[in-house]
Short mmCIF file of C-alpha atoms and ligand atoms in Angstrom, two decimals:
data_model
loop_
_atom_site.label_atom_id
_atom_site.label_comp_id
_atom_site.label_asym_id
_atom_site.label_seq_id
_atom_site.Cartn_x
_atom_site.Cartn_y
_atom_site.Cartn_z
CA UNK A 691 89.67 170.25 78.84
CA UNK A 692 90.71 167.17 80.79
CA UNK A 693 88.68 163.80 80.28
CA UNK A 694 86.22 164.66 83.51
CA UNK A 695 85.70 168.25 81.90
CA UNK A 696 84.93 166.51 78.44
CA UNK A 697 82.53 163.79 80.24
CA UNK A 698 80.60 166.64 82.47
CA UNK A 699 82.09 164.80 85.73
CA UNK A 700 83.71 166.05 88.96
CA UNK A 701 86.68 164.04 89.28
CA UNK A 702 86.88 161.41 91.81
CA UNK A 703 88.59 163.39 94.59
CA UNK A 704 90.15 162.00 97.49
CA UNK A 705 87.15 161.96 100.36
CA UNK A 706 85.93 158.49 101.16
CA UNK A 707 82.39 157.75 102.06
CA UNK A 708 81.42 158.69 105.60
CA UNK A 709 78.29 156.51 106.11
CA UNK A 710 76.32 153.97 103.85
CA UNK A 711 72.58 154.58 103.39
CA UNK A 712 71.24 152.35 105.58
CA UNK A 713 73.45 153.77 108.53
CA UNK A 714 71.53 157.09 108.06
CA UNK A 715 68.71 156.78 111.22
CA UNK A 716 67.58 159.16 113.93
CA UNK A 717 71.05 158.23 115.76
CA UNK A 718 73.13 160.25 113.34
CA UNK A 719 70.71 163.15 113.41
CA UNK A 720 72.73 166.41 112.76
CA UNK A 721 75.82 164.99 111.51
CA UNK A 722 77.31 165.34 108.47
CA UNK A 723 77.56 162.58 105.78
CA UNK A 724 79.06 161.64 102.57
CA UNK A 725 77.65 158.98 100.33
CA UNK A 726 78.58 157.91 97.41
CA UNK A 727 75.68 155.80 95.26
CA UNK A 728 73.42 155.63 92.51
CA UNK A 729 70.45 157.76 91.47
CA UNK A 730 67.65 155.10 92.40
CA UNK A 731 64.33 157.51 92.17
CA UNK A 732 63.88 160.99 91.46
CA UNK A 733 60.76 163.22 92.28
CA UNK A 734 60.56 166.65 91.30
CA UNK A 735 57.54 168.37 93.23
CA UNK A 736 58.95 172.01 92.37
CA UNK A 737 59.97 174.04 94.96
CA UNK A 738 61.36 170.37 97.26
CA UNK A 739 63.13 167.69 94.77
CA UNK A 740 63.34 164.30 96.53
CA UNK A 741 66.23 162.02 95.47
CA UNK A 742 66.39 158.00 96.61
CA UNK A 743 69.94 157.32 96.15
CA UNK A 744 70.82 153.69 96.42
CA UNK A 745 74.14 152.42 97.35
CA UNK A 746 75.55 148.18 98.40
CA UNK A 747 74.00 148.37 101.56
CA UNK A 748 70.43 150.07 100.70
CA UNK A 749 68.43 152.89 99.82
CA UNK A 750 68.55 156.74 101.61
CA UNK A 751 66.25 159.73 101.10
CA UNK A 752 67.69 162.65 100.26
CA UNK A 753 65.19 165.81 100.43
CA UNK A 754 66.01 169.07 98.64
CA UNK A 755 63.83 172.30 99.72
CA UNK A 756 64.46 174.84 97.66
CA UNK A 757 64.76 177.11 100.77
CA UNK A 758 67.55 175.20 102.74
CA UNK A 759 69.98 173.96 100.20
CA UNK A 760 72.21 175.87 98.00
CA UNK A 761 70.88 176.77 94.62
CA UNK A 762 73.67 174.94 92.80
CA UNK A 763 73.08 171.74 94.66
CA UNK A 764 69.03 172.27 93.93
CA UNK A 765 70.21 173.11 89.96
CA UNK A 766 72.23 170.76 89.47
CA UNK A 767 69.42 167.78 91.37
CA UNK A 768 67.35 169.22 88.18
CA UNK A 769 69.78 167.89 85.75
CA UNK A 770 69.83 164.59 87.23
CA UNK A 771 69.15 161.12 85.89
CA UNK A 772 68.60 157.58 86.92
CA UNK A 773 71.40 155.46 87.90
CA UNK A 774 73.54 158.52 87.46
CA UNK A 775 76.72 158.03 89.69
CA UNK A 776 77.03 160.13 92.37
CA UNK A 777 78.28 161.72 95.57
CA UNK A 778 75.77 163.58 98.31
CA UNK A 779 77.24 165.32 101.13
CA UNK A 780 75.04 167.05 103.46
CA UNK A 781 73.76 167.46 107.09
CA UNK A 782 71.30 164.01 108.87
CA UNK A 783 67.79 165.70 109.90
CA UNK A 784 64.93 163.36 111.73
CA UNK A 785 61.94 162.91 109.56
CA UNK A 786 58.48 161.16 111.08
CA UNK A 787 57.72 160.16 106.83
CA UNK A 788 60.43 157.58 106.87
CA UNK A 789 61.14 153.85 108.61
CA UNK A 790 64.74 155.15 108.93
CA UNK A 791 63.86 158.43 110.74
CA UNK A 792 66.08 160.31 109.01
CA UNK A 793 66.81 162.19 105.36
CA UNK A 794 69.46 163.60 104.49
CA UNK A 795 69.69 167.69 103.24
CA UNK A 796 72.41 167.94 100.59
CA UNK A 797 75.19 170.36 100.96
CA UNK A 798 76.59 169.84 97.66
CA UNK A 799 75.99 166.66 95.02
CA UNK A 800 78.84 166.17 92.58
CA UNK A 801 77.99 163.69 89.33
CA UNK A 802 80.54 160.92 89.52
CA UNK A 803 79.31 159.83 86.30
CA UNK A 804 76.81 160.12 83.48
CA UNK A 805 74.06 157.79 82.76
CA UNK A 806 72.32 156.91 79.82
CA UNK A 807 69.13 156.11 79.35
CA UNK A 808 67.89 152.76 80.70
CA UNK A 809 66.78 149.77 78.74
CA UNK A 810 65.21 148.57 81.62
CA UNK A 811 63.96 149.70 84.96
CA UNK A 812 66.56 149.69 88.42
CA UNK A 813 63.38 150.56 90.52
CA UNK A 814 61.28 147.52 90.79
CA UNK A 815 57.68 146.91 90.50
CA UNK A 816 57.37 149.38 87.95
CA UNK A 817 57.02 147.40 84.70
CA UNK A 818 57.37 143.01 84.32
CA UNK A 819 59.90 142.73 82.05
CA UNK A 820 60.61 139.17 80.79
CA UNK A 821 63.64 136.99 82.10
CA UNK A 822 65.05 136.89 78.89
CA UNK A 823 65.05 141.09 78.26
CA UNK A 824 66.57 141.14 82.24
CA UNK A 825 69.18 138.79 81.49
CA UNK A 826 69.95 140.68 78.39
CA UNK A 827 70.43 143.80 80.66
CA UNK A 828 71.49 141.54 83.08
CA UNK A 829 74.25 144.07 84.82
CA UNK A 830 71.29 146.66 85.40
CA UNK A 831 68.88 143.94 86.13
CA UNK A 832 71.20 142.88 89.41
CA UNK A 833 71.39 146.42 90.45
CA UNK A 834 67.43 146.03 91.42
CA UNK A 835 67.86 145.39 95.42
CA UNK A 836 65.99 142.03 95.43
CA UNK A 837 68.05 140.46 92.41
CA UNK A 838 71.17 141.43 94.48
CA UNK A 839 69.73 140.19 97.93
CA UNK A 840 69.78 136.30 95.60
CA UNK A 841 73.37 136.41 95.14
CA UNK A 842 74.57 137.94 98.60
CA UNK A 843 71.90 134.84 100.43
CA UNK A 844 73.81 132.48 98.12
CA UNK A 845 77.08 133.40 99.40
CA UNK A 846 76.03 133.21 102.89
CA UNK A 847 74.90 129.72 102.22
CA UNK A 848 77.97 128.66 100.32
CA UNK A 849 80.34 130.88 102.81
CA UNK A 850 78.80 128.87 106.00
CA UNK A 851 79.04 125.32 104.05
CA UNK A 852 82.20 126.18 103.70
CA UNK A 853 82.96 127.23 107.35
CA UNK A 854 81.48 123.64 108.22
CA UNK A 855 83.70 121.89 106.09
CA UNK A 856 86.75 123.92 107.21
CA UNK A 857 85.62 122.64 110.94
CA UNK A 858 85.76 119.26 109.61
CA UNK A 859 89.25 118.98 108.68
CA UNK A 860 88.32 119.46 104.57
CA UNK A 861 91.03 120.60 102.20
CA UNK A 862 89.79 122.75 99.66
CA UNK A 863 91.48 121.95 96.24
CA UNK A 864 91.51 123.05 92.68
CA UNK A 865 90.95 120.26 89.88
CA UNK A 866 91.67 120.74 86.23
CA UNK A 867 88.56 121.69 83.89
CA UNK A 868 89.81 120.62 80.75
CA UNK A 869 89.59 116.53 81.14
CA UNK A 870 90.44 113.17 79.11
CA UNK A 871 87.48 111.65 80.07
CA UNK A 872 83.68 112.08 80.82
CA UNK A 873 83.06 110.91 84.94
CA UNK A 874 79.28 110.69 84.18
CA UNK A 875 78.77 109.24 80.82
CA UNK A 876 79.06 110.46 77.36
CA UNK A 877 75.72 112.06 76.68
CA UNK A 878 76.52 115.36 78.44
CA UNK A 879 79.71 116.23 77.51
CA UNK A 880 81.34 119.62 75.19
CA UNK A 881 84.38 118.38 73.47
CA UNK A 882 87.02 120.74 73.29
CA UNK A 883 89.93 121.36 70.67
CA UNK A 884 93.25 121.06 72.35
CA UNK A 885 96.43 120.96 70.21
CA UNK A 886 95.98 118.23 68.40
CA UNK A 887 94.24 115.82 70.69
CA UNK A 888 90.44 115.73 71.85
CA UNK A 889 89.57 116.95 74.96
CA UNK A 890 86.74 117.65 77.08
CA UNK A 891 84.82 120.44 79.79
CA UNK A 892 84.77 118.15 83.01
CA UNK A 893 81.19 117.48 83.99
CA UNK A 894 82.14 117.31 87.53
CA UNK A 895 85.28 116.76 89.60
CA UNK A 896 84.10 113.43 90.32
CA UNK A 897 87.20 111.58 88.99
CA UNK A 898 90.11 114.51 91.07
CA UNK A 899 88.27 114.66 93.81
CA UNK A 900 88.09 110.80 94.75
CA UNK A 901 91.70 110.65 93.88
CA UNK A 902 92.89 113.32 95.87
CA UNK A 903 91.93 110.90 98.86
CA UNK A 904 94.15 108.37 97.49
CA UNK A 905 96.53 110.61 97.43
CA UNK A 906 96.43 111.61 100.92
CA UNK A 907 94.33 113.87 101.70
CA UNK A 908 91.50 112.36 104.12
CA UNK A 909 88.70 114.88 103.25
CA UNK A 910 88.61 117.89 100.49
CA UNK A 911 85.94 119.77 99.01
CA UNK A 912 85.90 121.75 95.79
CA UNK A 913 83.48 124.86 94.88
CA UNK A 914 84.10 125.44 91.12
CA UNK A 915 82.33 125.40 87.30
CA UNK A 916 81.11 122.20 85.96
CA UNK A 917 79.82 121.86 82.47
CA UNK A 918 76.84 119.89 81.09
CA UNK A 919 75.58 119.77 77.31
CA UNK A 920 72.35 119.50 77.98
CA UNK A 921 70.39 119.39 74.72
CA UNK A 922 67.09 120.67 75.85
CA UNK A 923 66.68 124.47 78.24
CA UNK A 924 64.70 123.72 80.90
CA UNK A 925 64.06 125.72 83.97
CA UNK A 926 66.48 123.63 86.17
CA UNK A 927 69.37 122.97 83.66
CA UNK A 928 72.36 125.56 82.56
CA UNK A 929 74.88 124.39 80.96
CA UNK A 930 78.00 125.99 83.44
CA UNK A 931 76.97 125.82 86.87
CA UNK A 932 78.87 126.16 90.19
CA UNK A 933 79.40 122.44 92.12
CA UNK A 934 79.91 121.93 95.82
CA UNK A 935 81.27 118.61 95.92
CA UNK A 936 83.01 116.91 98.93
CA UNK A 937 85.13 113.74 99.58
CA UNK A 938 85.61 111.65 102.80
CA UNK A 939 87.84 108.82 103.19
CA UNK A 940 87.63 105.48 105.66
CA UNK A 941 83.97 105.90 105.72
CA UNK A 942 82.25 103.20 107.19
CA UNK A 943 78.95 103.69 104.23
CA UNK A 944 76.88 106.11 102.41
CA UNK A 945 75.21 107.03 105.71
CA UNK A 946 78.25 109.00 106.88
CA UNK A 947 78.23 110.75 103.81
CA UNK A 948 74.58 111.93 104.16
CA UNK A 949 75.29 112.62 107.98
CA UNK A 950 78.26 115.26 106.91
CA UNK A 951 75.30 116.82 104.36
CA UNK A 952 72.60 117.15 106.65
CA UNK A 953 75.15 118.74 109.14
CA UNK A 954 76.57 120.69 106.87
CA UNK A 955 73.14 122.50 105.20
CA UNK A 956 71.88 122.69 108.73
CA UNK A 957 74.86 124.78 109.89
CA UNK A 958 74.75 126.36 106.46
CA UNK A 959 70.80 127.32 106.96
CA UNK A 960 71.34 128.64 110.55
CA UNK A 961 73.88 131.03 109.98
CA UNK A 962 72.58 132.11 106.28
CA UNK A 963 69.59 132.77 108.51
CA UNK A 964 71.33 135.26 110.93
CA UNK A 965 73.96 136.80 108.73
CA UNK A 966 71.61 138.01 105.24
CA UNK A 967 68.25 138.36 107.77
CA UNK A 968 67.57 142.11 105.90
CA UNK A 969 68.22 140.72 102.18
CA UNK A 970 65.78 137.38 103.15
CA UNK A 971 63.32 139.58 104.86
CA UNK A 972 63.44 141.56 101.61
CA UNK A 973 62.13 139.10 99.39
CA UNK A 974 60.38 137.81 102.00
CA UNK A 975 61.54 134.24 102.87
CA UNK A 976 61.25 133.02 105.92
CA UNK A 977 63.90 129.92 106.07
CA UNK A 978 63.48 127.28 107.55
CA UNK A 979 66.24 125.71 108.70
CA UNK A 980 65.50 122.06 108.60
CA UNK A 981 65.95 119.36 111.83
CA UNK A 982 68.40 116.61 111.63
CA UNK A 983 68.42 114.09 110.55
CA UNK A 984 66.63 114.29 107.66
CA UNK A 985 64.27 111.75 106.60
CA UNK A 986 65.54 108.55 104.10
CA UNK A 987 63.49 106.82 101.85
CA UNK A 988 64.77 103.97 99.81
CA UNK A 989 64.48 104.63 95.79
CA UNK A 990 61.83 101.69 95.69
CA UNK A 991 59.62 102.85 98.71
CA UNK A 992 59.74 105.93 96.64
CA UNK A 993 58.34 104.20 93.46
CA UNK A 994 55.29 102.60 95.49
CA UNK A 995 54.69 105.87 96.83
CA UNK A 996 54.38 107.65 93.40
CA UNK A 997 52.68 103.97 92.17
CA UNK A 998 49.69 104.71 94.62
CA UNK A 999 49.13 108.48 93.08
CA UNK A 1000 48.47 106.03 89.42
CA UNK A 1001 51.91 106.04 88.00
CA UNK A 1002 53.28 102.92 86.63
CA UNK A 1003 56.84 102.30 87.42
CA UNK A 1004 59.18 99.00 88.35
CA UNK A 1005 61.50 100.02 90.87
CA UNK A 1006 64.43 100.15 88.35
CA UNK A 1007 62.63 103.17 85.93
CA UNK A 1008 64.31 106.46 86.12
CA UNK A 1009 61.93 108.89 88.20
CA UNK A 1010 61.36 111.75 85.47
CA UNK A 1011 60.51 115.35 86.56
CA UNK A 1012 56.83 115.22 86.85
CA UNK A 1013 57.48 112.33 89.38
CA UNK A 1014 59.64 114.17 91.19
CA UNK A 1015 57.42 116.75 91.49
CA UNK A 1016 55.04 114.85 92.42
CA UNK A 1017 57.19 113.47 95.59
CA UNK A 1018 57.51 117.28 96.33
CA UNK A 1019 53.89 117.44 96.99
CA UNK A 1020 53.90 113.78 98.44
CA UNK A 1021 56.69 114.00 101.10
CA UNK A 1022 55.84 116.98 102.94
CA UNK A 1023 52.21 115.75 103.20
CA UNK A 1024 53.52 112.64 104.73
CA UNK A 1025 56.88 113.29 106.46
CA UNK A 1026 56.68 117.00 107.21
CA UNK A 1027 59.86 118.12 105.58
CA UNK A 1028 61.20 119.57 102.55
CA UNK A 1029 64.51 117.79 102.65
CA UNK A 1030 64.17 113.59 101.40
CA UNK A 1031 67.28 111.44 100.72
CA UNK A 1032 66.30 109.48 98.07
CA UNK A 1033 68.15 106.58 98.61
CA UNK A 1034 69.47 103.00 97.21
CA UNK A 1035 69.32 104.27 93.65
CA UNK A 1036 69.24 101.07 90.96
CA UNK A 1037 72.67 100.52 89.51
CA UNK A 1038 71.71 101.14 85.55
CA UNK A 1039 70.64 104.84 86.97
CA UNK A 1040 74.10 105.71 88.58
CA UNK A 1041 77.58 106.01 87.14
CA UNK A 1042 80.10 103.10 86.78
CA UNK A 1043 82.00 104.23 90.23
CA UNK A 1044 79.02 103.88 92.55
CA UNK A 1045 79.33 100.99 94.98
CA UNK A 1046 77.24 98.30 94.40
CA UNK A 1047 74.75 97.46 97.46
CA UNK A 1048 75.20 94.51 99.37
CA UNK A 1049 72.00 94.77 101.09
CA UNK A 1050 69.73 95.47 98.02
CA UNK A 1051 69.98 93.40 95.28
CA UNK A 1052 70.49 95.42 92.24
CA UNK A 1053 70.96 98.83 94.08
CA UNK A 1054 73.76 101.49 94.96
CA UNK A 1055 74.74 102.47 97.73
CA UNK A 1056 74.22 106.28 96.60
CA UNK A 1057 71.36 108.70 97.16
CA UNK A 1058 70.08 111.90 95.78
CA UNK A 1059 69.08 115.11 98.20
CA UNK A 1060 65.91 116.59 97.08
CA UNK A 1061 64.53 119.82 98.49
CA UNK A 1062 60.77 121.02 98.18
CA UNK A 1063 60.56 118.28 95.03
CA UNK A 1064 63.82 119.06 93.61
CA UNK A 1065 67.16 117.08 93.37
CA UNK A 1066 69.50 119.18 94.57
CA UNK A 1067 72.65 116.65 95.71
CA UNK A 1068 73.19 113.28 94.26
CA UNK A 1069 76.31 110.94 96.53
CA UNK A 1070 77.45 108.50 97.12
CA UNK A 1071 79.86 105.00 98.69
CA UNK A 1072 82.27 105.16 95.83
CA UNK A 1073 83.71 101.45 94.65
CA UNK A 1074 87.48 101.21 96.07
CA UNK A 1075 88.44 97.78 95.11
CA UNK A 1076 90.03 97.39 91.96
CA UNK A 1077 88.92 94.35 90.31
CA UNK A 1078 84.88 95.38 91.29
CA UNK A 1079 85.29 98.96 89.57
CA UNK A 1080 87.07 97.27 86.41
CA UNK A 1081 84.04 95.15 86.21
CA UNK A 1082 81.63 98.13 86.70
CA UNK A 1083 83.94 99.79 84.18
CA UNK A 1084 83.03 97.23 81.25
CA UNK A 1085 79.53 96.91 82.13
CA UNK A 1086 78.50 100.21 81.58
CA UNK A 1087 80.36 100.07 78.19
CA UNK A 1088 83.24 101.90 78.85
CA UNK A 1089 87.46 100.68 77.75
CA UNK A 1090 88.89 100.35 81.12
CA UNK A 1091 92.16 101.19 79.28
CA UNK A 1092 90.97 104.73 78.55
CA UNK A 1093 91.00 105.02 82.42
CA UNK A 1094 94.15 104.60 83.05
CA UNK A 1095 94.95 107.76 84.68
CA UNK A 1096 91.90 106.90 87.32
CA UNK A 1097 91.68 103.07 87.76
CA UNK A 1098 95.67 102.63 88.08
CA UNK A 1099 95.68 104.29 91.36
CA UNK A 1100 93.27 102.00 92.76
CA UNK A 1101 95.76 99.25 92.58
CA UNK A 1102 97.66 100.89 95.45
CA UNK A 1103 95.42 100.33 98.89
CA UNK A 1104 92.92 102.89 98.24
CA UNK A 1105 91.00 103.67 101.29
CA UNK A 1106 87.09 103.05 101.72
CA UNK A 1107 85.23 106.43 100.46
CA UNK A 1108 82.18 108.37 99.32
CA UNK A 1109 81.08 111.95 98.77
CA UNK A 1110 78.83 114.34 97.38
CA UNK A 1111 78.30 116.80 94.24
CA UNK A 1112 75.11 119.80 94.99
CA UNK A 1113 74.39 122.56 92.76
CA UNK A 1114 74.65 125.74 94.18
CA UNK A 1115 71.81 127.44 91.75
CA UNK A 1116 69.36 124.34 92.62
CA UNK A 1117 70.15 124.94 96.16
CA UNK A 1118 69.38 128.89 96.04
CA UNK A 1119 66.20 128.69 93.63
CA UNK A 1120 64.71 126.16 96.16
CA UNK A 1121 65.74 127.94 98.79
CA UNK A 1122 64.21 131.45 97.76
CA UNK A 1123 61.20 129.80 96.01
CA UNK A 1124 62.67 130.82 92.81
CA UNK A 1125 60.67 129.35 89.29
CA UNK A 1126 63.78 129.70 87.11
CA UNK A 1127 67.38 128.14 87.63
CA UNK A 1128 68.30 131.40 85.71
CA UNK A 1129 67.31 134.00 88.47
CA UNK A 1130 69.57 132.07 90.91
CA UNK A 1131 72.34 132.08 88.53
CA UNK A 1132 74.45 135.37 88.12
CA UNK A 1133 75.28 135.33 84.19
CA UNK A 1134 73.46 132.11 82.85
CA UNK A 1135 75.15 130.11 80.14
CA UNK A 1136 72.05 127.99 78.22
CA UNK A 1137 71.30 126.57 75.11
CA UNK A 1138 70.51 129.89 73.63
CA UNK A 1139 72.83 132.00 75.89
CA UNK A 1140 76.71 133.18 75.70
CA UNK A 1141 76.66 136.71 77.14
CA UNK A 1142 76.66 138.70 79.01
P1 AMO B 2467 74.95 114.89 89.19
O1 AMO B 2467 75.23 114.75 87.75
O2 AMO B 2467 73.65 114.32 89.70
O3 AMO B 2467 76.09 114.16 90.04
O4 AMO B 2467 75.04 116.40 89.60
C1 AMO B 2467 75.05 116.79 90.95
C2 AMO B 2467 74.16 117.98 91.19
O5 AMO B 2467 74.47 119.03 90.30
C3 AMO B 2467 73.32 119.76 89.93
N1 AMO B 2467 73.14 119.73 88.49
C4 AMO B 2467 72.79 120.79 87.72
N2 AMO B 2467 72.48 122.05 88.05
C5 AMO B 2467 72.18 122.89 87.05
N3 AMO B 2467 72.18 122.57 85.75
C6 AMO B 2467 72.47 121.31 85.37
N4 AMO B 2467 72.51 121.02 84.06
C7 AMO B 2467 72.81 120.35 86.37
N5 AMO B 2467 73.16 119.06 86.36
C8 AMO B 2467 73.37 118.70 87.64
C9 AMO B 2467 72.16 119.13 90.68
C10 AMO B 2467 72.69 117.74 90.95
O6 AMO B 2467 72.07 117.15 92.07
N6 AMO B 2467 79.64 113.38 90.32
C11 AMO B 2467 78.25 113.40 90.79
C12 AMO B 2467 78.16 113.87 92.22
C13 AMO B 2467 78.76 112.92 93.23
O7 AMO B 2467 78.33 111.75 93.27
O8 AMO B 2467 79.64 113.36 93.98
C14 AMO B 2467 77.45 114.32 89.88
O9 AMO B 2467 77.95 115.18 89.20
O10 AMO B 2467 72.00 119.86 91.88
#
């Protein structure tokens, strides 16, 4: 007995897949198919079986009448079990029952491979099973169509962001992970064992990325892991998540950074729109994609505006989560968007490399990008002159000398600059009207989380 024998398997064999489920509509009526997919439902109504096998693309009916199959294909549909692997080859017939207008009446089905039983459910709808079971299962779990549809919607969006940036003469580069230094403060960071010395999981490429542009390069961008500490699991904070950042040299302020975001989401939006209409139309999101330019609001007009709703803030305090949620409701209501640059931040709030604001006393030149109440960008003018970020360097604590590696270049005409950091899972849950920065995420690291 080979290993297929043993296993109760036909062996892969050398046909490839004729059609995919979803191309199986009244046009193909009469031919013959093969598809290759998963056993998604099963109904067994005695003398007609019914089989819903599911594939990447969708979901096909295939209809078994005792009467006008061969008995070992209607045998052997008795003996099958969800999420069993496996290939149907039959003959397209139009059907009035279905959206398609079309089944499919098997010739033969061949079990690709086995499937045990299921610790949780493929087909949706048919029990709520907590997040926390799902991500256990996780694998299964994005089998379910509409957990899928989040992931192939967030590649459109990054895919197109992308595209934008390529138009824009970015250079896509790769920056180390394991790092000297934290780039936004200490309180975040996972130290790391390496050889002998201390080391750390960057938090961001902040520190690379702005060098890279004094090394030459006059835009890049960088799609990759970051990693954050964070002590407490909310439902907006993992601890690994994926960071779009971008950096643009001989910038004339922060506005051309936000100008190059706003562009860059709206392309990103339009095109996500087009190319992943069936998965959005699956979980039933109609997106918006937002007019440009986007509406600015300076950090302090922002603290008057939550002031008047009875909070009690100067316009240095940090706005916490319930005040940002709270602007969610607010800006809407009064600008008509979902999409507020938050902008002129105080300088305790943002890192030592922020430029300093000449126009607002006590401000940055930076802003945050926050999307139906969310933050889901923070940016910024970045401080090029070396003396100023020295300075900025010992007021927020740090040894300038344990910068070396960062502030040294400065000395060496480093041009004007500014760019961006957005998190892809913020982006998608807000997008999608997701609760949970989990759901947007495909394996989730958290406080309480390591695997899958
Ligand atoms: P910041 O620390 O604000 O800025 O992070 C930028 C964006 O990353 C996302 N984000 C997170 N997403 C999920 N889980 C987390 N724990 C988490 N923390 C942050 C948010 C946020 O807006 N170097 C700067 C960026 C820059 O100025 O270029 C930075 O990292 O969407």
């Amino acid at each position: 007995m080979n290993f297929y024998e043993k296993a109760g398997i036909s062996p892969i064999g050398t046909e490839r897949r004729t059609h995919f489920s979803r191309d199986v509509n009244a046009s193909l009526v009469d031919s013959n198919v093969l598809l290759f997919g998963w056993v998604h439902i099963l109904r067994d109504k005695g003398k007609i079986k019914f089989l819903v096998l599911r594939d990447e693309k969708g979901t096909v009916q295939v209809t078994l009448p005792q009467k006008k199959v061969p008995a070992d294909a209607f045998e052997l549909a008795g003996h099958l079990k969800p999420e069993m692997a496996i290939a149907v080859e039959g003959k397209v017939v139009g059907t009035k029952h279905l959206a398609s207008g079309a089944e499919v009446i098997p010739t033969t089905i061949r079990i690709i491979n086995t499937s045990e039983r299921l610790p949780i459910d493929v087909v949706e709808g048919k029990v709520d099973i907590d997040l926390d079971t799902r991500l256990n299962n996780r694998i299964l779990d994005l089998r379910k169509p509409t957990v899928n549809a989040i992931f192939r919607i967030q590649h459109a969006l990054i895919r197109f962001a992308r595209e934008f940036l390529e138009q824009n003469d970015f250079v896509e580069i790769h920056t180390p992970k394991i790092v000297a230094e934290a780039t936004e403060g200490g309180a975040n960071l996972f130290e790391i064992k390496y050889f002998e010395k201390k080391a750390y999981l960057a938090q961001s490429p902040q520190f690379y990325k702005q060098l890279m542009l004094l090394a030459g390069f006059g835009r890049v961008f960088e799609i990759a892991p970051v990693f954050r500490a964070e002590r407490h699991n909310t439902r907006r904070h993992i601890n690994e998540y994926t960071s779009f950042d971008f950096e643009m040299a001989w910038i004339s302020g922060v506005e051309d950074v936000m100008k190059m975001e706003e562009q860059m989401l709206h392309h990103s939006f339009k095109k996500t729109k087009e190319h992943v209409a069936a998965e959005l139309e699956l979980l039933g999101i109609d997106l918006v994609v937002p007019k440009t330019p986007f509406k600015r609001v300076k950090y302090v007009e922002a603290i008057d505006l939550l002031n008047a709703e009875g909070k009690e803030l100067s316009s240095t305090d940090d706005i916490d989560p319930e005040g940002e949620r709270l602007l969610g409701k607010i800006f809407p209501e009064k600008f008509g968007t979902d999409l507020v640059f938050l902008t002129h931040y105080p300088l305790d709030l943002r890192p030592a490399y922020t430029m300093p604001s000449m126009t607002d006393e006590g401000m940055t030149e930076s802003f945050d990008l926050t999307y139906k109440g969310m933050e889901i960008t923070t940016g910024g003018q970045r401080i090029h002159i070396y003396d100023l970020l020295v300075e900025r360097f010992k007021a927020k604590g740090f040894n300038p000398d344990n910068f070396g590696f960062y502030l040294d270049p400065f000395k060496y005409g480093a041009p004007p600059h500014g760019g961006l950091g957005l998190g892809i899972e913020r982006l998608t849950m807000q997008l999608l009207n997701i609760d949970n920065i989990r759901e947007a995420t495909l394996l989730p690291r958290d406080r309480d989380r390591l695997t899958p």
